[in-house]
Short mmCIF file of C-alpha atoms in Angstrom, two decimals:
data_model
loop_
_atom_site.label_atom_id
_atom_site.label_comp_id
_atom_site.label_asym_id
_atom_site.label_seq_id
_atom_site.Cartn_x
_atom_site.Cartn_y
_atom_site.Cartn_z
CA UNK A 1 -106.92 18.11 -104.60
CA UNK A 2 -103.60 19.15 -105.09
CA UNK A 3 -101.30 20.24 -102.44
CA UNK A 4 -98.96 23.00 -103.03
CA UNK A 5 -96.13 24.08 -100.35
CA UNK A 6 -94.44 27.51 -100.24
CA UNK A 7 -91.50 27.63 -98.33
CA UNK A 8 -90.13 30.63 -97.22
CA UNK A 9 -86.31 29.99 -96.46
CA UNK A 10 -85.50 33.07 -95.24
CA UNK A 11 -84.68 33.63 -91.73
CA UNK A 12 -86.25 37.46 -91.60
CA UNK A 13 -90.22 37.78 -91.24
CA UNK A 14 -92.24 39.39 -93.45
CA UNK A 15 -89.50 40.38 -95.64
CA UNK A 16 -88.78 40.29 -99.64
CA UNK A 17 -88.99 36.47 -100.06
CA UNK A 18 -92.11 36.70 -98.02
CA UNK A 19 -93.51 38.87 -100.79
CA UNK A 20 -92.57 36.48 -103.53
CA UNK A 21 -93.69 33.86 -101.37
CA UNK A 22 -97.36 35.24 -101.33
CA UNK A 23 -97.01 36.16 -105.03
CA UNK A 24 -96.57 32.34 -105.95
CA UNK A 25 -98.95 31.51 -103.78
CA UNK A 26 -101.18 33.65 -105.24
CA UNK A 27 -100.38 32.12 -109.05
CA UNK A 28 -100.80 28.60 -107.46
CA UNK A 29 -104.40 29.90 -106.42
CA UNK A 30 -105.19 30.01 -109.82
CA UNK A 31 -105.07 26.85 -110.67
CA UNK A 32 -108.13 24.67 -109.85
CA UNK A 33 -108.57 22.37 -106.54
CA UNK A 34 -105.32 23.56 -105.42
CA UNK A 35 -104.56 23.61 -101.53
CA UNK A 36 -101.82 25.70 -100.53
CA UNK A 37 -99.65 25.76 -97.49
CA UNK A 38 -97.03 27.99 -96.73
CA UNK A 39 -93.69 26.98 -94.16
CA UNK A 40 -91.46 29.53 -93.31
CA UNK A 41 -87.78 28.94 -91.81
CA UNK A 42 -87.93 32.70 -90.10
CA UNK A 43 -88.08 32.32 -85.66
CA UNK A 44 -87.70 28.15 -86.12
CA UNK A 45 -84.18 26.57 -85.08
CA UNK A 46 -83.01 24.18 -87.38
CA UNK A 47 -79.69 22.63 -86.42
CA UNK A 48 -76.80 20.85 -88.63
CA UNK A 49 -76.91 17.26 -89.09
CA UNK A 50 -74.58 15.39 -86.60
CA UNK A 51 -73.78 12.20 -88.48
CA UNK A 52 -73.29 10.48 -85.56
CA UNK A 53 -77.31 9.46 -84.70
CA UNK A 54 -77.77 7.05 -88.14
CA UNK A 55 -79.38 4.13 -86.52
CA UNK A 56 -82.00 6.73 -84.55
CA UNK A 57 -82.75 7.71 -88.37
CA UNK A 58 -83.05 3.94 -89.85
CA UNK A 59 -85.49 3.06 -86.99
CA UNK A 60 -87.89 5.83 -86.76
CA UNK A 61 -87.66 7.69 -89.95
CA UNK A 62 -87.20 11.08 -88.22
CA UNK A 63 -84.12 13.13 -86.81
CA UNK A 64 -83.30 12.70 -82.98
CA UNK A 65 -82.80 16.37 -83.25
CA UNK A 66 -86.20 18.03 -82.69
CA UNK A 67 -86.59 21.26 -83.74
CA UNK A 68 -88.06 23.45 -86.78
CA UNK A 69 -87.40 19.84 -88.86
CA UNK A 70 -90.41 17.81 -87.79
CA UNK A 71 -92.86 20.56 -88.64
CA UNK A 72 -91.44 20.64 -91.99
CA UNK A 73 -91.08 17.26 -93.01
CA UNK A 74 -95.08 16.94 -92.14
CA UNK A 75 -95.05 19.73 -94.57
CA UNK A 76 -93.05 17.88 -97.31
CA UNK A 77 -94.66 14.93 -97.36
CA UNK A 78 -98.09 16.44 -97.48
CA UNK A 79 -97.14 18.54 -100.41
CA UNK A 80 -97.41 17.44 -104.68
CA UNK A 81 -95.81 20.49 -105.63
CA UNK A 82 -93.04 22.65 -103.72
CA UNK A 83 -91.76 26.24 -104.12
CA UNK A 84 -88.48 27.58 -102.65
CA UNK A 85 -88.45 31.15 -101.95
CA UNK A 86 -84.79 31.94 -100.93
CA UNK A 87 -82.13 34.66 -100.28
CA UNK A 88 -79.00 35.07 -101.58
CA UNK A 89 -76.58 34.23 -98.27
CA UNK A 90 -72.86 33.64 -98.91
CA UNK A 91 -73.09 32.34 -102.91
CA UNK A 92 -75.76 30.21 -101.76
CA UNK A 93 -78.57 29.19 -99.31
CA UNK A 94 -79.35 30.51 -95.99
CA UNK A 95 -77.17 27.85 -93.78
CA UNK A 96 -80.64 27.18 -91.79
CA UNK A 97 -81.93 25.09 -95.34
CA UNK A 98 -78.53 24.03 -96.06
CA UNK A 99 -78.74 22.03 -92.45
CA UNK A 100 -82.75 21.47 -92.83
CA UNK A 101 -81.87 19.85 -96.58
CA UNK A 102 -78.94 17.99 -95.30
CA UNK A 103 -81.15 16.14 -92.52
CA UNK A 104 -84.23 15.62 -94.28
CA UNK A 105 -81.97 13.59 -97.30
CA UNK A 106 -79.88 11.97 -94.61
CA UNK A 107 -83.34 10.91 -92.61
CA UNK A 108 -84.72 9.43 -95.71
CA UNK A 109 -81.87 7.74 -96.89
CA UNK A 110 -81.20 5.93 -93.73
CA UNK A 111 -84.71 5.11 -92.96
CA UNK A 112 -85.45 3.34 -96.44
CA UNK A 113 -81.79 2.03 -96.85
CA UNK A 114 -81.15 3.81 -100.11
CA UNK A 115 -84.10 3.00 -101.55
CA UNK A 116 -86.44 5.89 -101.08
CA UNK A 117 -89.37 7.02 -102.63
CA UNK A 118 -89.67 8.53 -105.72
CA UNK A 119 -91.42 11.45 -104.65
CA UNK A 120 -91.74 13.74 -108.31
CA UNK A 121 -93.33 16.64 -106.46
CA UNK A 122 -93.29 19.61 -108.66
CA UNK A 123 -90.42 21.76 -107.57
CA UNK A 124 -89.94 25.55 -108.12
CA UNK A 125 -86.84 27.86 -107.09
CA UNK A 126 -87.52 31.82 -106.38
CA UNK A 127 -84.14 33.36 -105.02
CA UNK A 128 -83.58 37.04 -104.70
CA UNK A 129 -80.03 38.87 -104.11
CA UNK A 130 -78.75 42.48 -103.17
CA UNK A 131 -77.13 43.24 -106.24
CA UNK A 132 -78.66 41.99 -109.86
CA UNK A 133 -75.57 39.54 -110.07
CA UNK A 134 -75.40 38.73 -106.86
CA UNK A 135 -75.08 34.64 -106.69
CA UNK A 136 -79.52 34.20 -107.66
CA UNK A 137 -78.35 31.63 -110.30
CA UNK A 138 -75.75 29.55 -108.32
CA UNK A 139 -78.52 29.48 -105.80
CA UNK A 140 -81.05 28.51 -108.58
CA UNK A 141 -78.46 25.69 -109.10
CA UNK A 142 -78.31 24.30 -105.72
CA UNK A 143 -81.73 23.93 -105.39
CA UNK A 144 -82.26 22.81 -109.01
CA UNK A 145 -79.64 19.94 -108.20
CA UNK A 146 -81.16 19.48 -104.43
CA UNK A 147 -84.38 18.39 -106.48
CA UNK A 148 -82.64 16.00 -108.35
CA UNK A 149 -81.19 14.29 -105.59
CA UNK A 150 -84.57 13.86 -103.61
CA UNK A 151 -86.31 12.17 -106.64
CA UNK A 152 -88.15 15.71 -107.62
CA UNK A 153 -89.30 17.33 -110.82
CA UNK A 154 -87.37 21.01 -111.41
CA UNK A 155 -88.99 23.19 -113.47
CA UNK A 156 -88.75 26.97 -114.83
CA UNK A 157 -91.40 29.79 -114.78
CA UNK A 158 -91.91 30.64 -118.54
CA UNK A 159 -88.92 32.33 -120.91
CA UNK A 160 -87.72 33.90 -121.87
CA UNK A 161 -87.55 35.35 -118.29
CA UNK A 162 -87.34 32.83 -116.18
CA UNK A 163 -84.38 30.25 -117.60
CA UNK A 164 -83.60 27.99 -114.40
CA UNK A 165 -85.70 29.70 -111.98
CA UNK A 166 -86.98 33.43 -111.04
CA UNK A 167 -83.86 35.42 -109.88
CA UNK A 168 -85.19 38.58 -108.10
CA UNK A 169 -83.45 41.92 -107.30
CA UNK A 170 -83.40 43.56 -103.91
CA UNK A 171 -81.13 46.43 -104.33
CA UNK A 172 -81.72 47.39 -100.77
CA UNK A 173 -82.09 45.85 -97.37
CA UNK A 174 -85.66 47.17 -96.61
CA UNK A 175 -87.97 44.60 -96.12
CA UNK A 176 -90.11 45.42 -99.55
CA UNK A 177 -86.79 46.65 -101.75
CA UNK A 178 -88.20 43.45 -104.19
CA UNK A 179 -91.13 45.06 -105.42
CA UNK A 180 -89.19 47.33 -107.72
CA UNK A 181 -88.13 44.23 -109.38
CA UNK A 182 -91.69 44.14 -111.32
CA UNK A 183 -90.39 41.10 -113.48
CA UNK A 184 -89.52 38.87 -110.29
CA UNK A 185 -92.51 39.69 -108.74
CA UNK A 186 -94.62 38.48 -112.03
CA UNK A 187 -92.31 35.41 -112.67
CA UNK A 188 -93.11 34.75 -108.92
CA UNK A 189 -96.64 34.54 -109.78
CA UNK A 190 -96.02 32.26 -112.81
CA UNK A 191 -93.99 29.81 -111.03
CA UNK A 192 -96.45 29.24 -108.37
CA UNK A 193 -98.93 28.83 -111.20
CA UNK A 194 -96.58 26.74 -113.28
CA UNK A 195 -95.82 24.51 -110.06
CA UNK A 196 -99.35 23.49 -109.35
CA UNK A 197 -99.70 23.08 -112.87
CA UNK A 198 -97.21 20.03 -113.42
CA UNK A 199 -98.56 18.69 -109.72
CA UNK A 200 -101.92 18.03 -111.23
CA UNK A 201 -100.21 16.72 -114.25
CA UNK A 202 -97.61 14.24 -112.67
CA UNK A 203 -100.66 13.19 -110.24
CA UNK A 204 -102.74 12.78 -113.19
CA UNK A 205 -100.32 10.58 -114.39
CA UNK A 206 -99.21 8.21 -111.95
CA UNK A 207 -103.26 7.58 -111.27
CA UNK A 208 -103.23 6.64 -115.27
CA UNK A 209 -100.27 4.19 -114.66
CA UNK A 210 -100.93 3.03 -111.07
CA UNK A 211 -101.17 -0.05 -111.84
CA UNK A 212 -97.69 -0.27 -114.39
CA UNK A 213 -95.61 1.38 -112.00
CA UNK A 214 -93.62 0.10 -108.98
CA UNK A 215 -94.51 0.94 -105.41
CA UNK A 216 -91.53 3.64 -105.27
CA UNK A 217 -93.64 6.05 -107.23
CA UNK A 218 -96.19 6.12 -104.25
CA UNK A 219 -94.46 7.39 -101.13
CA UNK A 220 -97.40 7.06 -99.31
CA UNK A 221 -97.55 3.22 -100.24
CA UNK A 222 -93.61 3.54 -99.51
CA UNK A 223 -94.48 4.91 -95.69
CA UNK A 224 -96.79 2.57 -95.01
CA UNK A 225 -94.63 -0.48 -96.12
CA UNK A 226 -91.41 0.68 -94.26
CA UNK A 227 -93.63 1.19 -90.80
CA UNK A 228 -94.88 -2.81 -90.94
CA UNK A 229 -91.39 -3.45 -92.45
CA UNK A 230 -88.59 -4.53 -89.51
CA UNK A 231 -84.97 -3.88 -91.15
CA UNK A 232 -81.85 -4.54 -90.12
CA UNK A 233 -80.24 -1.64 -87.80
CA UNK A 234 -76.72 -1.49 -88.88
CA UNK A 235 -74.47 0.28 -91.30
CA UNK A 236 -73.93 -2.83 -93.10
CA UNK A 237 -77.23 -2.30 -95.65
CA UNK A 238 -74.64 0.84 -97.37
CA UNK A 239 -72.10 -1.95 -98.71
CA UNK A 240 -75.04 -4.21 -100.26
CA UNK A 241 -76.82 -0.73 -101.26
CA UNK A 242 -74.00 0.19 -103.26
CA UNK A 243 -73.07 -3.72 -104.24
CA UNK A 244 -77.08 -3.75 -105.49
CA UNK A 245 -76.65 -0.36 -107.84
CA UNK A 246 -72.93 -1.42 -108.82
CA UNK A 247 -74.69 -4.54 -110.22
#
């Protein structure tokens, strides 16, 4: 079975990106044994990272901040495939994922000492804006390059509409302005198909090279090992981290 996770990042309920939302959920539906679970951001609190709490992060592998974060890292680990349904805020993100993305990299990072999993989940970007040039493709970006950074797979719905991502129009703030935008509403549906799509395939994949590949590529392998595993708690393991790659 493959497990697909829609995340709504907007803070408003049943709103435009809720719309897209269900339509890639409904174009992940059509791909066979596909699960689907959808997280929304929208009456959850999810506060900014504090930098201050590191060693609470290296020993438990979760945030002492508990709020909308737990829920969703549950969420992200379950998931093969992932798609981000955004708005357009202020050239970028809502600040609730900014602060949600910025914890669960920081978690991570702490918790394995650099060296976490490579988790290739499937990763799709839907953003939609108030005006047809209104920041969808900087936003695209961010999450494009926040997919890089936590060992994901980025990937377009198909051209030529979709170049980076699905970029939707709004033009108003009425809670179903998006369905005029007919093409962003049936790019919607092709990344959620196109998402579950490459899940199966990079699952497919690492099951054909289990045995070649190193236990990074398995992050439930990864889990398992760090919880029997008792590390150091200090800051010291980010000199030889960086000593390690310099090297």
């Amino acid at each position: 079975m493959t497990h697909i996770l829609i995340i709504n990042g907007s803070s408003r309920k049943e709103g435009n990106c809720q719309i897209l939302a269900g339509q890639a959920s409904a174009g992940a539906a059509l791909v066979k044994d596909t699960e689907i679970r959808q997280f929304t951001f929208a009456g959850k609190a999810f506060a900014g990272c504090r930098a201050e709490c590191s060693a609470y992060c290296m020993k438990n592998g979760d945030c002492s901040i508990k709020d909308g974060l737990q829920e969703l890292w549950e969420d992200f680990i379950w998931a093969d495939g992932i798609v981000w349904v955004v708005p357009v805020y202020h050239v970028g993100v809502p600040g609730q994922v900014k602060c949600a993305m910025d914890r669960l990299c920081n978690m991570q990072y702490s918790y394995f000492q650099g060296k976490y999993p490579r988790w290739n989940k499937a990763w799709g970007s839907i953003v939609q804006g108030s005006s047809r040039w209104g920041g969808q493709e900087y936003t695209i970006q961010w999450l494009i390059e926040s997919a890089l950074l936590m060992k994901c797979i980025p990937l377009a719905a198909d051209a030529p509409g979709s170049y980076f991502g699905v970029a939707g129009y709004a033009p108003t703030w009425e809670k179903d302005s998006i369905r005029g935008d007919t093409a962003a509403m049936e790019l919607s549906v092709n990344m959620g198909r196109r998402t579950a799509e490459l899940a199966r395939i990079i699952q497919a994949g690492l099951g054909c090279l289990g045995d070649e590949l190193e236990q990074r590529y398995f992050p439930a392998k990864c889990m398992e090992a760090r919880r029997k595993t008792e590390l150091e708690i200090s800051d010291s393991w980010q000199t030889n981290h960086q000593k390690g790659v310099s090297e």
